[in-house]
């Protein structure tokens, strides 16, 4: 397997793992966080580890994950959509990497960038909105700093408008009304946000619709 340098450029992507087999090798604190993230996304999670945290044990006892209580063995990645190795054993990490390469399974090896075929970004979530950032493995501490700064940024409050914006967009499309990107940017303003945050959801939605419909460059399709 060709090694990837710390400055390797990655193609950013969001994966749909819902209902897919995702294998985590390791059962420590970091592995537990990875498992929780996969479960949040609806994955079918298999954990392979001779020892695990109380949290992983509780998830297994609740039937939320499949726990295989033994050391990693070749073949454990069979049928995996993605795999994560969260161990401090370099021999195990190397072995998992070899199998992932043979099976063409995307692999993240925690803190061992050159063995990864994908890396896990630092995440900021607010409602249905997800922001992901990465330093390409160069400076994880910087990615965390950026994440914490974004979490405290007032602009993130606009993420609260996601579902309302989707409703307005669907309504406009249903009426064959198209608004250019600049119109959306201008209309999603502080006035609409303030109305929404003050609990005046209907007024916020009506105001957003009004602003979009008054935008000078909207187009209504004409039926032939």
PDB file of C-alpha atoms in Angstrom:
ATOM      1  CA  UNK A   1       0.000   0.000   0.000  1.00  0.00           C
ATOM      2  CA  UNK A   2       1.382   3.375  -1.020  1.00  0.00           C
ATOM      3  CA  UNK A   3       1.960   5.646   1.932  1.00  0.00           C
ATOM      4  CA  UNK A   4       0.232   9.019   2.043  1.00  0.00           C
ATOM      5  CA  UNK A   5       2.174  12.032   3.209  1.00  0.00           C
ATOM      6  CA  UNK A   6       0.889  14.428   5.848  1.00  0.00           C
ATOM      7  CA  UNK A   7       0.215  16.963   3.084  1.00  0.00           C
ATOM      8  CA  UNK A   8      -1.867  14.572   0.970  1.00  0.00           C
ATOM      9  CA  UNK A   9      -4.944  16.330  -0.373  1.00  0.00           C
ATOM     10  CA  UNK A  10      -8.268  14.694   0.423  1.00  0.00           C
ATOM     11  CA  UNK A  11     -11.543  14.790  -1.444  1.00  0.00           C
ATOM     12  CA  UNK A  12     -14.176  15.947   1.073  1.00  0.00           C
ATOM     13  CA  UNK A  13     -17.341  13.868   1.106  1.00  0.00           C
ATOM     14  CA  UNK A  14     -20.268  12.928   3.381  1.00  0.00           C
ATOM     15  CA  UNK A  15     -21.014   9.186   3.368  1.00  0.00           C
ATOM     16  CA  UNK A  16     -24.401   7.556   3.816  1.00  0.00           C
ATOM     17  CA  UNK A  17     -23.710   4.692   6.220  1.00  0.00           C
ATOM     18  CA  UNK A  18     -27.302   4.048   7.275  1.00  0.00           C
ATOM     19  CA  UNK A  19     -27.954   0.311   7.332  1.00  0.00           C
ATOM     20  CA  UNK A  20     -24.414  -0.460   6.166  1.00  0.00           C
ATOM     21  CA  UNK A  21     -21.894  -2.729   7.879  1.00  0.00           C
ATOM     22  CA  UNK A  22     -19.159  -0.654   9.529  1.00  0.00           C
ATOM     23  CA  UNK A  23     -16.381  -2.404  11.434  1.00  0.00           C
ATOM     24  CA  UNK A  24     -14.481  -0.851  14.330  1.00  0.00           C
ATOM     25  CA  UNK A  25     -11.303  -2.573  15.495  1.00  0.00           C
ATOM     26  CA  UNK A  26     -10.620  -1.635  19.117  1.00  0.00           C
ATOM     27  CA  UNK A  27     -12.741  -0.995  22.177  1.00  0.00           C
ATOM     28  CA  UNK A  28     -11.159   1.902  24.049  1.00  0.00           C
ATOM     29  CA  UNK A  29     -12.382   5.431  24.660  1.00  0.00           C
ATOM     30  CA  UNK A  30     -11.570   6.631  21.143  1.00  0.00           C
ATOM     31  CA  UNK A  31     -13.209   3.559  19.622  1.00  0.00           C
ATOM     32  CA  UNK A  32     -16.312   4.256  21.703  1.00  0.00           C
ATOM     33  CA  UNK A  33     -16.550   7.771  20.243  1.00  0.00           C
ATOM     34  CA  UNK A  34     -16.213   6.367  16.738  1.00  0.00           C
ATOM     35  CA  UNK A  35     -18.926   3.793  17.437  1.00  0.00           C
ATOM     36  CA  UNK A  36     -21.281   6.476  18.754  1.00  0.00           C
ATOM     37  CA  UNK A  37     -20.714   8.587  15.665  1.00  0.00           C
ATOM     38  CA  UNK A  38     -21.490   5.670  13.368  1.00  0.00           C
ATOM     39  CA  UNK A  39     -24.620   4.788  15.335  1.00  0.00           C
ATOM     40  CA  UNK A  40     -25.798   8.392  15.123  1.00  0.00           C
ATOM     41  CA  UNK A  41     -25.598   8.038  11.348  1.00  0.00           C
ATOM     42  CA  UNK A  42     -27.605   4.799  11.404  1.00  0.00           C
ATOM     43  CA  UNK A  43     -24.777   2.370  10.682  1.00  0.00           C
ATOM     44  CA  UNK A  44     -24.777  -1.333  11.487  1.00  0.00           C
ATOM     45  CA  UNK A  45     -21.715  -1.453  13.747  1.00  0.00           C
ATOM     46  CA  UNK A  46     -19.494  -4.436  14.504  1.00  0.00           C
ATOM     47  CA  UNK A  47     -16.815  -3.959  17.161  1.00  0.00           C
ATOM     48  CA  UNK A  48     -13.881  -6.378  17.289  1.00  0.00           C
ATOM     49  CA  UNK A  49     -11.830  -6.146  20.482  1.00  0.00           C
ATOM     50  CA  UNK A  50     -10.644  -8.399  23.336  1.00  0.00           C
ATOM     51  CA  UNK A  51     -11.458  -5.639  25.869  1.00  0.00           C
ATOM     52  CA  UNK A  52     -13.831  -2.690  25.758  1.00  0.00           C
ATOM     53  CA  UNK A  53     -15.088   0.281  27.722  1.00  0.00           C
ATOM     54  CA  UNK A  54     -18.210   0.137  29.831  1.00  0.00           C
ATOM     55  CA  UNK A  55     -19.874   2.318  27.208  1.00  0.00           C
ATOM     56  CA  UNK A  56     -19.208  -0.116  24.378  1.00  0.00           C
ATOM     57  CA  UNK A  57     -20.335  -2.983  26.614  1.00  0.00           C
ATOM     58  CA  UNK A  58     -23.598  -1.167  27.355  1.00  0.00           C
ATOM     59  CA  UNK A  59     -24.232  -0.604  23.647  1.00  0.00           C
ATOM     60  CA  UNK A  60     -23.631  -4.295  22.986  1.00  0.00           C
ATOM     61  CA  UNK A  61     -25.890  -5.361  25.852  1.00  0.00           C
ATOM     62  CA  UNK A  62     -28.613  -3.097  24.441  1.00  0.00           C
ATOM     63  CA  UNK A  63     -28.256  -4.745  21.042  1.00  0.00           C
ATOM     64  CA  UNK A  64     -27.108  -1.554  19.357  1.00  0.00           C
ATOM     65  CA  UNK A  65     -23.761  -2.994  18.252  1.00  0.00           C
ATOM     66  CA  UNK A  66     -22.396  -6.455  17.592  1.00  0.00           C
ATOM     67  CA  UNK A  67     -19.444  -7.103  19.886  1.00  0.00           C
ATOM     68  CA  UNK A  68     -16.861  -9.707  18.847  1.00  0.00           C
ATOM     69  CA  UNK A  69     -14.722 -10.240  21.932  1.00  0.00           C
ATOM     70  CA  UNK A  70     -11.366 -11.296  20.599  1.00  0.00           C
ATOM     71  CA  UNK A  71      -8.329  -9.836  18.905  1.00  0.00           C
ATOM     72  CA  UNK A  72      -8.540  -8.801  15.276  1.00  0.00           C
ATOM     73  CA  UNK A  73      -8.219 -11.620  12.718  1.00  0.00           C
ATOM     74  CA  UNK A  74      -7.884 -11.410   8.937  1.00  0.00           C
ATOM     75  CA  UNK A  75     -11.370 -11.668   7.479  1.00  0.00           C
ATOM     76  CA  UNK A  76     -12.980  -9.329  10.002  1.00  0.00           C
ATOM     77  CA  UNK A  77     -13.467  -6.706   7.303  1.00  0.00           C
ATOM     78  CA  UNK A  78     -15.482  -9.009   5.045  1.00  0.00           C
ATOM     79  CA  UNK A  79     -18.550  -7.179   3.796  1.00  0.00           C
ATOM     80  CA  UNK A  80     -17.567  -3.909   5.459  1.00  0.00           C
ATOM     81  CA  UNK A  81     -18.622  -0.633   3.855  1.00  0.00           C
ATOM     82  CA  UNK A  82     -15.986   1.223   5.877  1.00  0.00           C
ATOM     83  CA  UNK A  83     -13.629   0.287   8.709  1.00  0.00           C
ATOM     84  CA  UNK A  84     -11.985   2.137  11.570  1.00  0.00           C
ATOM     85  CA  UNK A  85      -8.937   0.918  13.466  1.00  0.00           C
ATOM     86  CA  UNK A  86      -8.728   2.532  16.893  1.00  0.00           C
ATOM     87  CA  UNK A  87      -5.930   0.602  18.556  1.00  0.00           C
ATOM     88  CA  UNK A  88      -2.485   1.482  19.892  1.00  0.00           C
ATOM     89  CA  UNK A  89      -0.990  -1.695  18.429  1.00  0.00           C
ATOM     90  CA  UNK A  90       1.005  -0.879  15.286  1.00  0.00           C
ATOM     91  CA  UNK A  91       1.078  -4.534  14.172  1.00  0.00           C
ATOM     92  CA  UNK A  92      -2.710  -4.737  14.334  1.00  0.00           C
ATOM     93  CA  UNK A  93      -3.073  -1.428  12.516  1.00  0.00           C
ATOM     94  CA  UNK A  94      -0.762  -2.609   9.752  1.00  0.00           C
ATOM     95  CA  UNK A  95      -2.642  -5.912   9.429  1.00  0.00           C
ATOM     96  CA  UNK A  96      -6.003  -4.158   9.248  1.00  0.00           C
ATOM     97  CA  UNK A  97      -4.572  -1.808   6.622  1.00  0.00           C
ATOM     98  CA  UNK A  98      -3.412  -4.725   4.488  1.00  0.00           C
ATOM     99  CA  UNK A  99      -6.821  -6.385   4.621  1.00  0.00           C
ATOM    100  CA  UNK A 100      -8.595  -3.110   3.868  1.00  0.00           C
ATOM    101  CA  UNK A 101      -6.387  -2.684   0.790  1.00  0.00           C
ATOM    102  CA  UNK A 102      -7.034  -6.241  -0.376  1.00  0.00           C
ATOM    103  CA  UNK A 103     -10.801  -5.865   0.067  1.00  0.00           C
ATOM    104  CA  UNK A 104     -10.932  -2.259  -1.160  1.00  0.00           C
ATOM    105  CA  UNK A 105     -12.569  -1.170   2.107  1.00  0.00           C
ATOM    106  CA  UNK A 106     -12.125   2.520   3.012  1.00  0.00           C
ATOM    107  CA  UNK A 107     -10.150   2.647   6.253  1.00  0.00           C
ATOM    108  CA  UNK A 108      -9.432   5.187   8.953  1.00  0.00           C
ATOM    109  CA  UNK A 109      -6.607   4.359  11.347  1.00  0.00           C
ATOM    110  CA  UNK A 110      -6.825   6.802  14.239  1.00  0.00           C
ATOM    111  CA  UNK A 111      -3.765   9.077  14.434  1.00  0.00           C
ATOM    112  CA  UNK A 112      -1.888   7.086  11.767  1.00  0.00           C
ATOM    113  CA  UNK A 113      -2.510   9.171   8.675  1.00  0.00           C
ATOM    114  CA  UNK A 114      -0.317   7.226   6.275  1.00  0.00           C
ATOM    115  CA  UNK A 115      -2.414   4.070   6.804  1.00  0.00           C
ATOM    116  CA  UNK A 116      -5.714   5.862   6.183  1.00  0.00           C
ATOM    117  CA  UNK A 117      -7.683   5.891   2.967  1.00  0.00           C
ATOM    118  CA  UNK A 118     -10.082   8.333   4.590  1.00  0.00           C
ATOM    119  CA  UNK A 119      -9.741  10.658   7.554  1.00  0.00           C
ATOM    120  CA  UNK A 120     -12.406  11.726  10.030  1.00  0.00           C
ATOM    121  CA  UNK A 121     -12.835  15.509  10.079  1.00  0.00           C
ATOM    122  CA  UNK A 122     -13.579  17.678  13.070  1.00  0.00           C
ATOM    123  CA  UNK A 123     -17.350  18.154  13.173  1.00  0.00           C
ATOM    124  CA  UNK A 124     -19.701  20.980  14.107  1.00  0.00           C
ATOM    125  CA  UNK A 125     -23.399  20.050  14.200  1.00  0.00           C
ATOM    126  CA  UNK A 126     -26.424  22.252  14.713  1.00  0.00           C
ATOM    127  CA  UNK A 127     -29.747  20.645  13.910  1.00  0.00           C
ATOM    128  CA  UNK A 128     -29.616  19.123  10.417  1.00  0.00           C
ATOM    129  CA  UNK A 129     -26.581  21.224   9.461  1.00  0.00           C
ATOM    130  CA  UNK A 130     -23.125  19.644   9.648  1.00  0.00           C
ATOM    131  CA  UNK A 131     -19.837  21.450   9.109  1.00  0.00           C
ATOM    132  CA  UNK A 132     -16.696  19.360   8.686  1.00  0.00           C
ATOM    133  CA  UNK A 133     -13.105  20.577   8.701  1.00  0.00           C
ATOM    134  CA  UNK A 134      -9.720  18.972   8.397  1.00  0.00           C
ATOM    135  CA  UNK A 135      -6.093  20.015   8.389  1.00  0.00           C
ATOM    136  CA  UNK A 136      -5.163  17.016   6.265  1.00  0.00           C
ATOM    137  CA  UNK A 137      -3.582  15.316   9.255  1.00  0.00           C
ATOM    138  CA  UNK A 138      -1.095  18.134   9.779  1.00  0.00           C
ATOM    139  CA  UNK A 139      -2.529  19.675  12.949  1.00  0.00           C
ATOM    140  CA  UNK A 140      -5.458  17.975  14.717  1.00  0.00           C
ATOM    141  CA  UNK A 141      -5.236  20.547  17.525  1.00  0.00           C
ATOM    142  CA  UNK A 142      -5.823  23.313  14.974  1.00  0.00           C
ATOM    143  CA  UNK A 143      -8.889  21.507  13.613  1.00  0.00           C
ATOM    144  CA  UNK A 144     -10.257  21.382  17.160  1.00  0.00           C
ATOM    145  CA  UNK A 145      -9.532  25.094  17.632  1.00  0.00           C
ATOM    146  CA  UNK A 146     -11.396  25.907  14.430  1.00  0.00           C
ATOM    147  CA  UNK A 147     -14.316  23.711  15.484  1.00  0.00           C
ATOM    148  CA  UNK A 148     -14.635  25.391  18.869  1.00  0.00           C
ATOM    149  CA  UNK A 149     -14.427  28.836  17.250  1.00  0.00           C
ATOM    150  CA  UNK A 150     -17.174  27.954  14.789  1.00  0.00           C
ATOM    151  CA  UNK A 151     -19.387  26.564  17.550  1.00  0.00           C
ATOM    152  CA  UNK A 152     -19.218  29.941  19.280  1.00  0.00           C
ATOM    153  CA  UNK A 153     -19.778  31.963  16.090  1.00  0.00           C
ATOM    154  CA  UNK A 154     -23.101  33.814  15.881  1.00  0.00           C
ATOM    155  CA  UNK A 155     -23.382  32.987  12.171  1.00  0.00           C
ATOM    156  CA  UNK A 156     -24.052  29.369  13.090  1.00  0.00           C
ATOM    157  CA  UNK A 157     -27.493  30.455  14.324  1.00  0.00           C
ATOM    158  CA  UNK A 158     -28.615  30.510  10.675  1.00  0.00           C
ATOM    159  CA  UNK A 159     -28.394  26.715  10.765  1.00  0.00           C
ATOM    160  CA  UNK A 160     -31.610  26.823  12.812  1.00  0.00           C
ATOM    161  CA  UNK A 161     -33.423  27.977   9.677  1.00  0.00           C
ATOM    162  CA  UNK A 162     -32.638  24.814   7.710  1.00  0.00           C
ATOM    163  CA  UNK A 163     -36.005  23.074   7.979  1.00  0.00           C
ATOM    164  CA  UNK A 164     -37.975  26.270   7.449  1.00  0.00           C
ATOM    165  CA  UNK A 165     -35.855  27.146   4.435  1.00  0.00           C
ATOM    166  CA  UNK A 166     -36.491  23.690   3.003  1.00  0.00           C
ATOM    167  CA  UNK A 167     -40.253  24.217   3.338  1.00  0.00           C
ATOM    168  CA  UNK A 168     -40.096  27.586   1.586  1.00  0.00           C
ATOM    169  CA  UNK A 169     -37.936  26.141  -1.165  1.00  0.00           C
ATOM    170  CA  UNK A 170     -40.383  23.262  -1.696  1.00  0.00           C
ATOM    171  CA  UNK A 171     -43.306  25.717  -1.833  1.00  0.00           C
ATOM    172  CA  UNK A 172     -41.577  27.876  -4.436  1.00  0.00           C
ATOM    173  CA  UNK A 173     -40.628  24.882  -6.537  1.00  0.00           C
ATOM    174  CA  UNK A 174     -44.206  23.645  -6.340  1.00  0.00           C
ATOM    175  CA  UNK A 175     -45.262  26.966  -7.859  1.00  0.00           C
ATOM    176  CA  UNK A 176     -42.463  26.763 -10.461  1.00  0.00           C
ATOM    177  CA  UNK A 177     -40.704  29.768  -8.940  1.00  0.00           C
ATOM    178  CA  UNK A 178     -36.902  29.807  -9.115  1.00  0.00           C
ATOM    179  CA  UNK A 179     -34.764  32.298  -7.207  1.00  0.00           C
ATOM    180  CA  UNK A 180     -31.062  32.710  -8.017  1.00  0.00           C
ATOM    181  CA  UNK A 181     -28.431  32.085  -5.295  1.00  0.00           C
ATOM    182  CA  UNK A 182     -27.919  35.804  -4.702  1.00  0.00           C
ATOM    183  CA  UNK A 183     -31.620  36.143  -3.901  1.00  0.00           C
ATOM    184  CA  UNK A 184     -31.425  33.414  -1.296  1.00  0.00           C
ATOM    185  CA  UNK A 185     -28.333  34.992   0.250  1.00  0.00           C
ATOM    186  CA  UNK A 186     -30.010  38.385   0.465  1.00  0.00           C
ATOM    187  CA  UNK A 187     -33.297  37.001   1.804  1.00  0.00           C
ATOM    188  CA  UNK A 188     -31.829  34.801   4.538  1.00  0.00           C
ATOM    189  CA  UNK A 189     -31.132  37.842   6.677  1.00  0.00           C
ATOM    190  CA  UNK A 190     -31.074  38.911  10.310  1.00  0.00           C
ATOM    191  CA  UNK A 191     -34.724  39.977  10.224  1.00  0.00           C
ATOM    192  CA  UNK A 192     -35.884  36.474   9.286  1.00  0.00           C
ATOM    193  CA  UNK A 193     -33.529  34.922  11.842  1.00  0.00           C
ATOM    194  CA  UNK A 194     -34.762  37.203  14.637  1.00  0.00           C
ATOM    195  CA  UNK A 195     -38.402  36.357  13.910  1.00  0.00           C
ATOM    196  CA  UNK A 196     -37.601  32.655  13.992  1.00  0.00           C
ATOM    197  CA  UNK A 197     -35.558  32.838  17.184  1.00  0.00           C
ATOM    198  CA  UNK A 198     -38.353  34.775  18.886  1.00  0.00           C
ATOM    199  CA  UNK A 199     -40.702  31.873  18.206  1.00  0.00           C
ATOM    200  CA  UNK A 200     -42.564  33.593  15.361  1.00  0.00           C
ATOM    201  CA  UNK A 201     -41.976  30.733  12.941  1.00  0.00           C
ATOM    202  CA  UNK A 202     -44.944  31.440  10.671  1.00  0.00           C
ATOM    203  CA  UNK A 203     -44.044  35.114  10.351  1.00  0.00           C
ATOM    204  CA  UNK A 204     -40.421  34.202   9.644  1.00  0.00           C
ATOM    205  CA  UNK A 205     -41.495  31.772   6.924  1.00  0.00           C
ATOM    206  CA  UNK A 206     -43.904  34.296   5.410  1.00  0.00           C
ATOM    207  CA  UNK A 207     -41.257  37.031   5.469  1.00  0.00           C
ATOM    208  CA  UNK A 208     -38.667  34.801   3.814  1.00  0.00           C
ATOM    209  CA  UNK A 209     -41.181  33.912   1.093  1.00  0.00           C
ATOM    210  CA  UNK A 210     -42.036  37.596   0.624  1.00  0.00           C
ATOM    211  CA  UNK A 211     -38.384  38.576   0.277  1.00  0.00           C
ATOM    212  CA  UNK A 212     -37.706  35.823  -2.218  1.00  0.00           C
ATOM    213  CA  UNK A 213     -40.742  36.646  -4.317  1.00  0.00           C
ATOM    214  CA  UNK A 214     -39.763  40.309  -4.390  1.00  0.00           C
ATOM    215  CA  UNK A 215     -36.224  39.531  -5.520  1.00  0.00           C
ATOM    216  CA  UNK A 216     -35.795  41.074  -8.981  1.00  0.00           C
ATOM    217  CA  UNK A 217     -34.248  38.020 -10.610  1.00  0.00           C
ATOM    218  CA  UNK A 218     -36.714  35.268  -9.744  1.00  0.00           C
ATOM    219  CA  UNK A 219     -38.187  33.368 -12.664  1.00  0.00           C
ATOM    220  CA  UNK A 220     -41.540  31.632 -12.906  1.00  0.00           C
ATOM    221  CA  UNK A 221     -41.610  28.846 -15.417  1.00  0.00           C
ATOM    222  CA  UNK A 222     -44.375  29.128 -17.999  1.00  0.00           C
ATOM    223  CA  UNK A 223     -46.185  25.937 -18.938  1.00  0.00           C
ATOM    224  CA  UNK A 224     -45.970  25.192 -22.681  1.00  0.00           C
TER     225      UNK A 224
END
